[in-house]
Amino acid sequence: MGLTAATYLGENTVPILAAIAERLGAGFDPDRPRSSADARRDCSTAGGPDLMWACGRLTAQLVAEGVLDGDVVAAPVFAGQQAAVYHSVLLARPGGPASLAAAAGARLAVNEAESWSGHHALLAHLAALGLSIDQFSTVEWTGSHRASVAAVAEGRADMAAIDHTVWEHLGRSVELAVIDRTRDWPAPPFTLRRGASSAARDRLLAIGPGDVAGLDGIEPVDIGHYQRLL
């Protein structure tokens, strides 16, 4: 049986992984569910995808729990970045909170509790500013970055932290203001099942600038790169 690949990240990663899978000769289902719960199930189940692209924090958690059937081998260099990093942008409606310091009592939209870019990166950013999530009046768990953007745009929430690659993928077509951004963090890693061939890893790491739309290459990393996210 040939290799299979799956992403558990934002919708912008679907065409990227489809192109990677084609280069690796791997099967890829663009309609596969992409939640953290789906990733947790698939990454720890025999017979799951051979190449898995999931949140760095969740991946580190699965390794710490001893249930990840695979090894972290690489991370993407997203288009426009100089290394395998990403960040979150903090969005609000025009006329809404102009900064985190001015957001006391605001309503926050979060995609998932386990998400790094949508939740934990925001927590770290708040802490660095001497603030906390307790300053928000409510927290709505939306299920995806797109749904968080919609919650803010439709007035159901006042603010959300969004993976910057998802925000760019949406074409910034929604009239929301970027009021802040987090620091750079390690980009979500690629994990290969231990039974996958070394040739698959070599082909993955051979992807360079211009080979896959949305990426400027792929860098080798290991799980140690993500321990700080726990």
PDB file of N, CA and C in Angstrom, residues 10-12 86-92 100 108-112 115-123 125 140 142-153 157-172 174 176-183 185:
ATOM      1  N   GLY A  10      -5.510  24.655   9.033  1.00  0.00           N
ATOM      2  CA  GLY A  10      -6.454  25.492   8.312  1.00  0.00           C
ATOM      3  C   GLY A  10      -6.611  25.099   6.857  1.00  0.00           C
ATOM      4  N   GLU A  11      -7.671  25.595   6.243  1.00  0.00           N
ATOM      5  CA  GLU A  11      -8.000  25.216   4.868  1.00  0.00           C
ATOM      6  C   GLU A  11      -6.908  25.604   3.878  1.00  0.00           C
ATOM      7  N   ASN A  12      -6.092  26.608   4.215  1.00  0.00           N
ATOM      8  CA  ASN A  12      -5.007  27.001   3.325  1.00  0.00           C
ATOM      9  C   ASN A  12      -3.972  25.903   3.154  1.00  0.00           C
ATOM     10  N   TYR A  86       5.853  30.839  12.083  1.00  0.00           N
ATOM     11  CA  TYR A  86       4.607  31.528  11.765  1.00  0.00           C
ATOM     12  C   TYR A  86       4.179  32.331  12.968  1.00  0.00           C
ATOM     13  N   HIS A  87       3.120  33.117  12.817  1.00  0.00           N
ATOM     14  CA  HIS A  87       2.625  33.917  13.934  1.00  0.00           C
ATOM     15  C   HIS A  87       1.117  34.049  13.809  1.00  0.00           C
ATOM     16  N   SER A  88       0.518  34.660  14.803  1.00  0.00           N
ATOM     17  CA  SER A  88      -0.917  34.923  14.788  1.00  0.00           C
ATOM     18  C   SER A  88      -1.141  36.423  14.648  1.00  0.00           C
ATOM     19  N   VAL A  89      -2.218  36.775  13.937  1.00  0.00           N
ATOM     20  CA  VAL A  89      -2.646  38.171  13.880  1.00  0.00           C
ATOM     21  C   VAL A  89      -3.898  38.314  14.728  1.00  0.00           C
ATOM     22  N   LEU A  90      -4.016  39.440  15.402  1.00  0.00           N
ATOM     23  CA  LEU A  90      -5.177  39.698  16.256  1.00  0.00           C
ATOM     24  C   LEU A  90      -6.111  40.630  15.507  1.00  0.00           C
ATOM     25  N   LEU A  91      -7.335  40.164  15.296  1.00  0.00           N
ATOM     26  CA  LEU A  91      -8.292  40.861  14.450  1.00  0.00           C
ATOM     27  C   LEU A  91      -9.435  41.451  15.268  1.00  0.00           C
ATOM     28  N   ALA A  92      -9.906  42.604  14.825  1.00  0.00           N
ATOM     29  CA  ALA A  92     -11.091  43.232  15.405  1.00  0.00           C
ATOM     30  C   ALA A  92     -11.813  43.985  14.290  1.00  0.00           C
ATOM     31  N   LEU A 100      -4.934  45.252  22.483  1.00  0.00           N
ATOM     32  CA  LEU A 100      -5.292  44.321  23.552  1.00  0.00           C
ATOM     33  C   LEU A 100      -5.515  45.053  24.866  1.00  0.00           C
ATOM     34  N   LEU A 108     -14.210  37.324  23.000  1.00  0.00           N
ATOM     35  CA  LEU A 108     -13.131  36.676  22.255  1.00  0.00           C
ATOM     36  C   LEU A 108     -13.644  35.431  21.540  1.00  0.00           C
ATOM     37  N   ALA A 109     -13.220  35.255  20.275  1.00  0.00           N
ATOM     38  CA  ALA A 109     -13.506  34.028  19.529  1.00  0.00           C
ATOM     39  C   ALA A 109     -12.225  33.211  19.422  1.00  0.00           C
ATOM     40  N   VAL A 110     -12.309  31.925  19.726  1.00  0.00           N
ATOM     41  CA  VAL A 110     -11.154  31.020  19.679  1.00  0.00           C
ATOM     42  C   VAL A 110     -11.556  29.784  18.897  1.00  0.00           C
ATOM     43  N   ASN A 111     -10.681  29.338  18.003  1.00  0.00           N
ATOM     44  CA  ASN A 111     -11.054  28.180  17.175  1.00  0.00           C
ATOM     45  C   ASN A 111     -11.120  26.887  17.986  1.00  0.00           C
ATOM     46  N   GLU A 112     -10.058  26.544  18.693  1.00  0.00           N
ATOM     47  CA  GLU A 112     -10.037  25.319  19.499  1.00  0.00           C
ATOM     48  C   GLU A 112      -9.160  25.530  20.724  1.00  0.00           C
ATOM     49  N   SER A 115      -5.505  24.624  20.018  1.00  0.00           N
ATOM     50  CA  SER A 115      -4.813  25.341  18.946  1.00  0.00           C
ATOM     51  C   SER A 115      -3.696  26.226  19.489  1.00  0.00           C
ATOM     52  N   TRP A 116      -2.533  26.175  18.840  1.00  0.00           N
ATOM     53  CA  TRP A 116      -1.474  27.103  19.221  1.00  0.00           C
ATOM     54  C   TRP A 116      -1.770  28.491  18.674  1.00  0.00           C
ATOM     55  N   SER A 117      -1.955  28.617  17.364  1.00  0.00           N
ATOM     56  CA  SER A 117      -2.090  29.940  16.749  1.00  0.00           C
ATOM     57  C   SER A 117      -3.372  30.648  17.135  1.00  0.00           C
ATOM     58  N   GLY A 118      -4.437  29.895  17.429  1.00  0.00           N
ATOM     59  CA  GLY A 118      -5.704  30.512  17.759  1.00  0.00           C
ATOM     60  C   GLY A 118      -5.946  30.718  19.241  1.00  0.00           C
ATOM     61  N   HIS A 119      -5.116  30.094  20.092  1.00  0.00           N
ATOM     62  CA  HIS A 119      -5.386  30.154  21.530  1.00  0.00           C
ATOM     63  C   HIS A 119      -4.111  30.361  22.354  1.00  0.00           C
ATOM     64  N   HIS A 120      -3.212  29.367  22.333  1.00  0.00           N
ATOM     65  CA  HIS A 120      -2.077  29.423  23.246  1.00  0.00           C
ATOM     66  C   HIS A 120      -1.068  30.513  22.883  1.00  0.00           C
ATOM     67  N   ALA A 121      -0.912  30.810  21.585  1.00  0.00           N
ATOM     68  CA  ALA A 121      -0.027  31.925  21.213  1.00  0.00           C
ATOM     69  C   ALA A 121      -0.595  33.234  21.743  1.00  0.00           C
ATOM     70  N   LEU A 122      -1.918  33.355  21.737  1.00  0.00           N
ATOM     71  CA  LEU A 122      -2.562  34.539  22.300  1.00  0.00           C
ATOM     72  C   LEU A 122      -2.326  34.617  23.806  1.00  0.00           C
ATOM     73  N   LEU A 123      -2.462  33.468  24.498  1.00  0.00           N
ATOM     74  CA  LEU A 123      -2.214  33.459  25.944  1.00  0.00           C
ATOM     75  C   LEU A 123      -0.798  33.923  26.257  1.00  0.00           C
ATOM     76  N   HIS A 125       1.091  35.804  24.374  1.00  0.00           N
ATOM     77  CA  HIS A 125       1.209  37.212  24.017  1.00  0.00           C
ATOM     78  C   HIS A 125       0.596  38.100  25.107  1.00  0.00           C
ATOM     79  N   GLU A 140     -15.838  32.401  22.943  1.00  0.00           N
ATOM     80  CA  GLU A 140     -16.632  31.523  22.090  1.00  0.00           C
ATOM     81  C   GLU A 140     -15.703  30.566  21.353  1.00  0.00           C
ATOM     82  N   THR A 142     -15.179  28.363  18.370  1.00  0.00           N
ATOM     83  CA  THR A 142     -15.835  28.372  17.061  1.00  0.00           C
ATOM     84  C   THR A 142     -15.613  27.119  16.227  1.00  0.00           C
ATOM     85  N   GLY A 143     -14.494  26.429  16.422  1.00  0.00           N
ATOM     86  CA  GLY A 143     -14.208  25.220  15.653  1.00  0.00           C
ATOM     87  C   GLY A 143     -13.235  25.388  14.513  1.00  0.00           C
ATOM     88  N   SER A 144     -12.989  26.626  14.056  1.00  0.00           N
ATOM     89  CA  SER A 144     -12.019  26.843  12.972  1.00  0.00           C
ATOM     90  C   SER A 144     -11.642  28.317  12.927  1.00  0.00           C
ATOM     91  N   HIS A 145     -10.505  28.602  12.275  1.00  0.00           N
ATOM     92  CA  HIS A 145     -10.092  29.992  12.111  1.00  0.00           C
ATOM     93  C   HIS A 145     -11.118  30.763  11.283  1.00  0.00           C
ATOM     94  N   ARG A 146     -11.609  30.145  10.200  1.00  0.00           N
ATOM     95  CA  ARG A 146     -12.599  30.814   9.356  1.00  0.00           C
ATOM     96  C   ARG A 146     -13.841  31.185  10.172  1.00  0.00           C
ATOM     97  N   ALA A 147     -14.276  30.248  11.035  1.00  0.00           N
ATOM     98  CA  ALA A 147     -15.451  30.518  11.860  1.00  0.00           C
ATOM     99  C   ALA A 147     -15.176  31.630  12.870  1.00  0.00           C
ATOM    100  N   SER A 148     -13.946  31.723  13.362  1.00  0.00           N
ATOM    101  CA  SER A 148     -13.596  32.810  14.278  1.00  0.00           C
ATOM    102  C   SER A 148     -13.630  34.154  13.559  1.00  0.00           C
ATOM    103  N   VAL A 149     -13.110  34.180  12.322  1.00  0.00           N
ATOM    104  CA  VAL A 149     -13.166  35.406  11.521  1.00  0.00           C
ATOM    105  C   VAL A 149     -14.620  35.822  11.316  1.00  0.00           C
ATOM    106  N   ALA A 150     -15.480  34.838  10.993  1.00  0.00           N
ATOM    107  CA  ALA A 150     -16.898  35.125  10.772  1.00  0.00           C
ATOM    108  C   ALA A 150     -17.548  35.653  12.044  1.00  0.00           C
ATOM    109  N   ALA A 151     -17.185  35.085  13.197  1.00  0.00           N
ATOM    110  CA  ALA A 151     -17.774  35.528  14.458  1.00  0.00           C
ATOM    111  C   ALA A 151     -17.475  37.001  14.720  1.00  0.00           C
ATOM    112  N   VAL A 152     -16.243  37.425  14.407  1.00  0.00           N
ATOM    113  CA  VAL A 152     -15.885  38.830  14.601  1.00  0.00           C
ATOM    114  C   VAL A 152     -16.579  39.697  13.553  1.00  0.00           C
ATOM    115  N   ALA A 153     -16.539  39.262  12.296  1.00  0.00           N
ATOM    116  CA  ALA A 153     -17.136  40.055  11.217  1.00  0.00           C
ATOM    117  C   ALA A 153     -18.633  40.248  11.406  1.00  0.00           C
ATOM    118  N   ALA A 157     -18.500  38.314  18.160  1.00  0.00           N
ATOM    119  CA  ALA A 157     -17.294  38.441  18.980  1.00  0.00           C
ATOM    120  C   ALA A 157     -16.614  39.746  18.588  1.00  0.00           C
ATOM    121  N   ASP A 158     -15.749  40.227  19.455  1.00  0.00           N
ATOM    122  CA  ASP A 158     -15.053  41.482  19.203  1.00  0.00           C
ATOM    123  C   ASP A 158     -13.628  41.293  18.723  1.00  0.00           C
ATOM    124  N   MET A 159     -13.070  40.099  18.974  1.00  0.00           N
ATOM    125  CA  MET A 159     -11.652  39.893  18.685  1.00  0.00           C
ATOM    126  C   MET A 159     -11.360  38.409  18.514  1.00  0.00           C
ATOM    127  N   ALA A 160     -10.331  38.104  17.702  1.00  0.00           N
ATOM    128  CA  ALA A 160      -9.870  36.722  17.542  1.00  0.00           C
ATOM    129  C   ALA A 160      -8.407  36.727  17.151  1.00  0.00           C
ATOM    130  N   ALA A 161      -7.693  35.667  17.519  1.00  0.00           N
ATOM    131  CA  ALA A 161      -6.316  35.446  17.079  1.00  0.00           C
ATOM    132  C   ALA A 161      -6.354  34.404  15.967  1.00  0.00           C
ATOM    133  N   ILE A 162      -5.772  34.739  14.817  1.00  0.00           N
ATOM    134  CA  ILE A 162      -5.858  33.897  13.628  1.00  0.00           C
ATOM    135  C   ILE A 162      -4.457  33.605  13.101  1.00  0.00           C
ATOM    136  N   ASP A 163      -4.205  32.355  12.733  1.00  0.00           N
ATOM    137  CA  ASP A 163      -2.972  31.962  12.047  1.00  0.00           C
ATOM    138  C   ASP A 163      -2.764  32.913  10.858  1.00  0.00           C
ATOM    139  N   HIS A 164      -1.601  33.539  10.779  1.00  0.00           N
ATOM    140  CA  HIS A 164      -1.409  34.548   9.730  1.00  0.00           C
ATOM    141  C   HIS A 164      -1.494  33.948   8.337  1.00  0.00           C
ATOM    142  N   THR A 165      -1.162  32.665   8.189  1.00  0.00           N
ATOM    143  CA  THR A 165      -1.254  32.047   6.858  1.00  0.00           C
ATOM    144  C   THR A 165      -2.710  31.846   6.443  1.00  0.00           C
ATOM    145  N   VAL A 166      -3.590  31.597   7.423  1.00  0.00           N
ATOM    146  CA  VAL A 166      -5.020  31.491   7.123  1.00  0.00           C
ATOM    147  C   VAL A 166      -5.560  32.865   6.744  1.00  0.00           C
ATOM    148  N   TRP A 167      -5.166  33.894   7.483  1.00  0.00           N
ATOM    149  CA  TRP A 167      -5.622  35.253   7.192  1.00  0.00           C
ATOM    150  C   TRP A 167      -5.216  35.677   5.783  1.00  0.00           C
ATOM    151  N   GLU A 168      -3.990  35.360   5.383  1.00  0.00           N
ATOM    152  CA  GLU A 168      -3.533  35.687   4.039  1.00  0.00           C
ATOM    153  C   GLU A 168      -4.284  34.865   2.992  1.00  0.00           C
ATOM    154  N   HIS A 169      -4.586  33.614   3.316  1.00  0.00           N
ATOM    155  CA  HIS A 169      -5.323  32.754   2.394  1.00  0.00           C
ATOM    156  C   HIS A 169      -6.734  33.291   2.146  1.00  0.00           C
ATOM    157  N   LEU A 170      -7.340  33.853   3.160  1.00  0.00           N
ATOM    158  CA  LEU A 170      -8.679  34.411   3.009  1.00  0.00           C
ATOM    159  C   LEU A 170      -8.679  35.667   2.138  1.00  0.00           C
ATOM    160  N   GLY A 171      -7.467  36.104   1.765  1.00  0.00           N
ATOM    161  CA  GLY A 171      -7.358  37.260   0.895  1.00  0.00           C
ATOM    162  C   GLY A 171      -7.676  38.562   1.591  1.00  0.00           C
ATOM    163  N   ARG A 172      -7.747  38.488   2.914  1.00  0.00           N
ATOM    164  CA  ARG A 172      -8.093  39.676   3.695  1.00  0.00           C
ATOM    165  C   ARG A 172      -9.362  40.310   3.130  1.00  0.00           C
ATOM    166  N   VAL A 174     -12.346  39.970   4.248  1.00  0.00           N
ATOM    167  CA  VAL A 174     -13.249  40.428   5.304  1.00  0.00           C
ATOM    168  C   VAL A 174     -12.697  41.742   5.858  1.00  0.00           C
ATOM    169  N   LEU A 176     -11.797  43.426   8.412  1.00  0.00           N
ATOM    170  CA  LEU A 176     -11.389  43.444   9.811  1.00  0.00           C
ATOM    171  C   LEU A 176     -10.025  44.119   9.918  1.00  0.00           C
ATOM    172  N   ALA A 177      -9.725  44.653  11.082  1.00  0.00           N
ATOM    173  CA  ALA A 177      -8.455  45.330  11.305  1.00  0.00           C
ATOM    174  C   ALA A 177      -7.500  44.425  12.070  1.00  0.00           C
ATOM    175  N   VAL A 178      -6.245  44.392  11.635  1.00  0.00           N
ATOM    176  CA  VAL A 178      -5.198  43.706  12.387  1.00  0.00           C
ATOM    177  C   VAL A 178      -4.689  44.688  13.426  1.00  0.00           C
ATOM    178  N   ILE A 179      -4.956  44.409  14.699  1.00  0.00           N
ATOM    179  CA  ILE A 179      -4.590  45.349  15.762  1.00  0.00           C
ATOM    180  C   ILE A 179      -3.299  44.967  16.478  1.00  0.00           C
ATOM    181  N   ASP A 180      -2.811  43.754  16.220  1.00  0.00           N
ATOM    182  CA  ASP A 180      -1.568  43.317  16.870  1.00  0.00           C
ATOM    183  C   ASP A 180      -1.153  42.005  16.230  1.00  0.00           C
ATOM    184  N   ARG A 181       0.015  41.524  16.558  1.00  0.00           N
ATOM    185  CA  ARG A 181       0.464  40.202  16.134  1.00  0.00           C
ATOM    186  C   ARG A 181       1.322  39.611  17.237  1.00  0.00           C
ATOM    187  N   THR A 182       1.385  38.299  17.267  1.00  0.00           N
ATOM    188  CA  THR A 182       2.231  37.623  18.246  1.00  0.00           C
ATOM    189  C   THR A 182       3.661  37.560  17.720  1.00  0.00           C
ATOM    190  N   ARG A 183       4.551  37.093  18.536  1.00  0.00           N
ATOM    191  CA  ARG A 183       5.913  36.802  18.096  1.00  0.00           C
ATOM    192  C   ARG A 183       5.895  35.594  17.172  1.00  0.00           C
ATOM    193  N   TRP A 185       6.638  31.814  16.087  1.00  0.00           N
ATOM    194  CA  TRP A 185       6.715  30.520  16.758  1.00  0.00           C
ATOM    195  C   TRP A 185       7.044  29.441  15.726  1.00  0.00           C
TER     196      TRP A 185
END
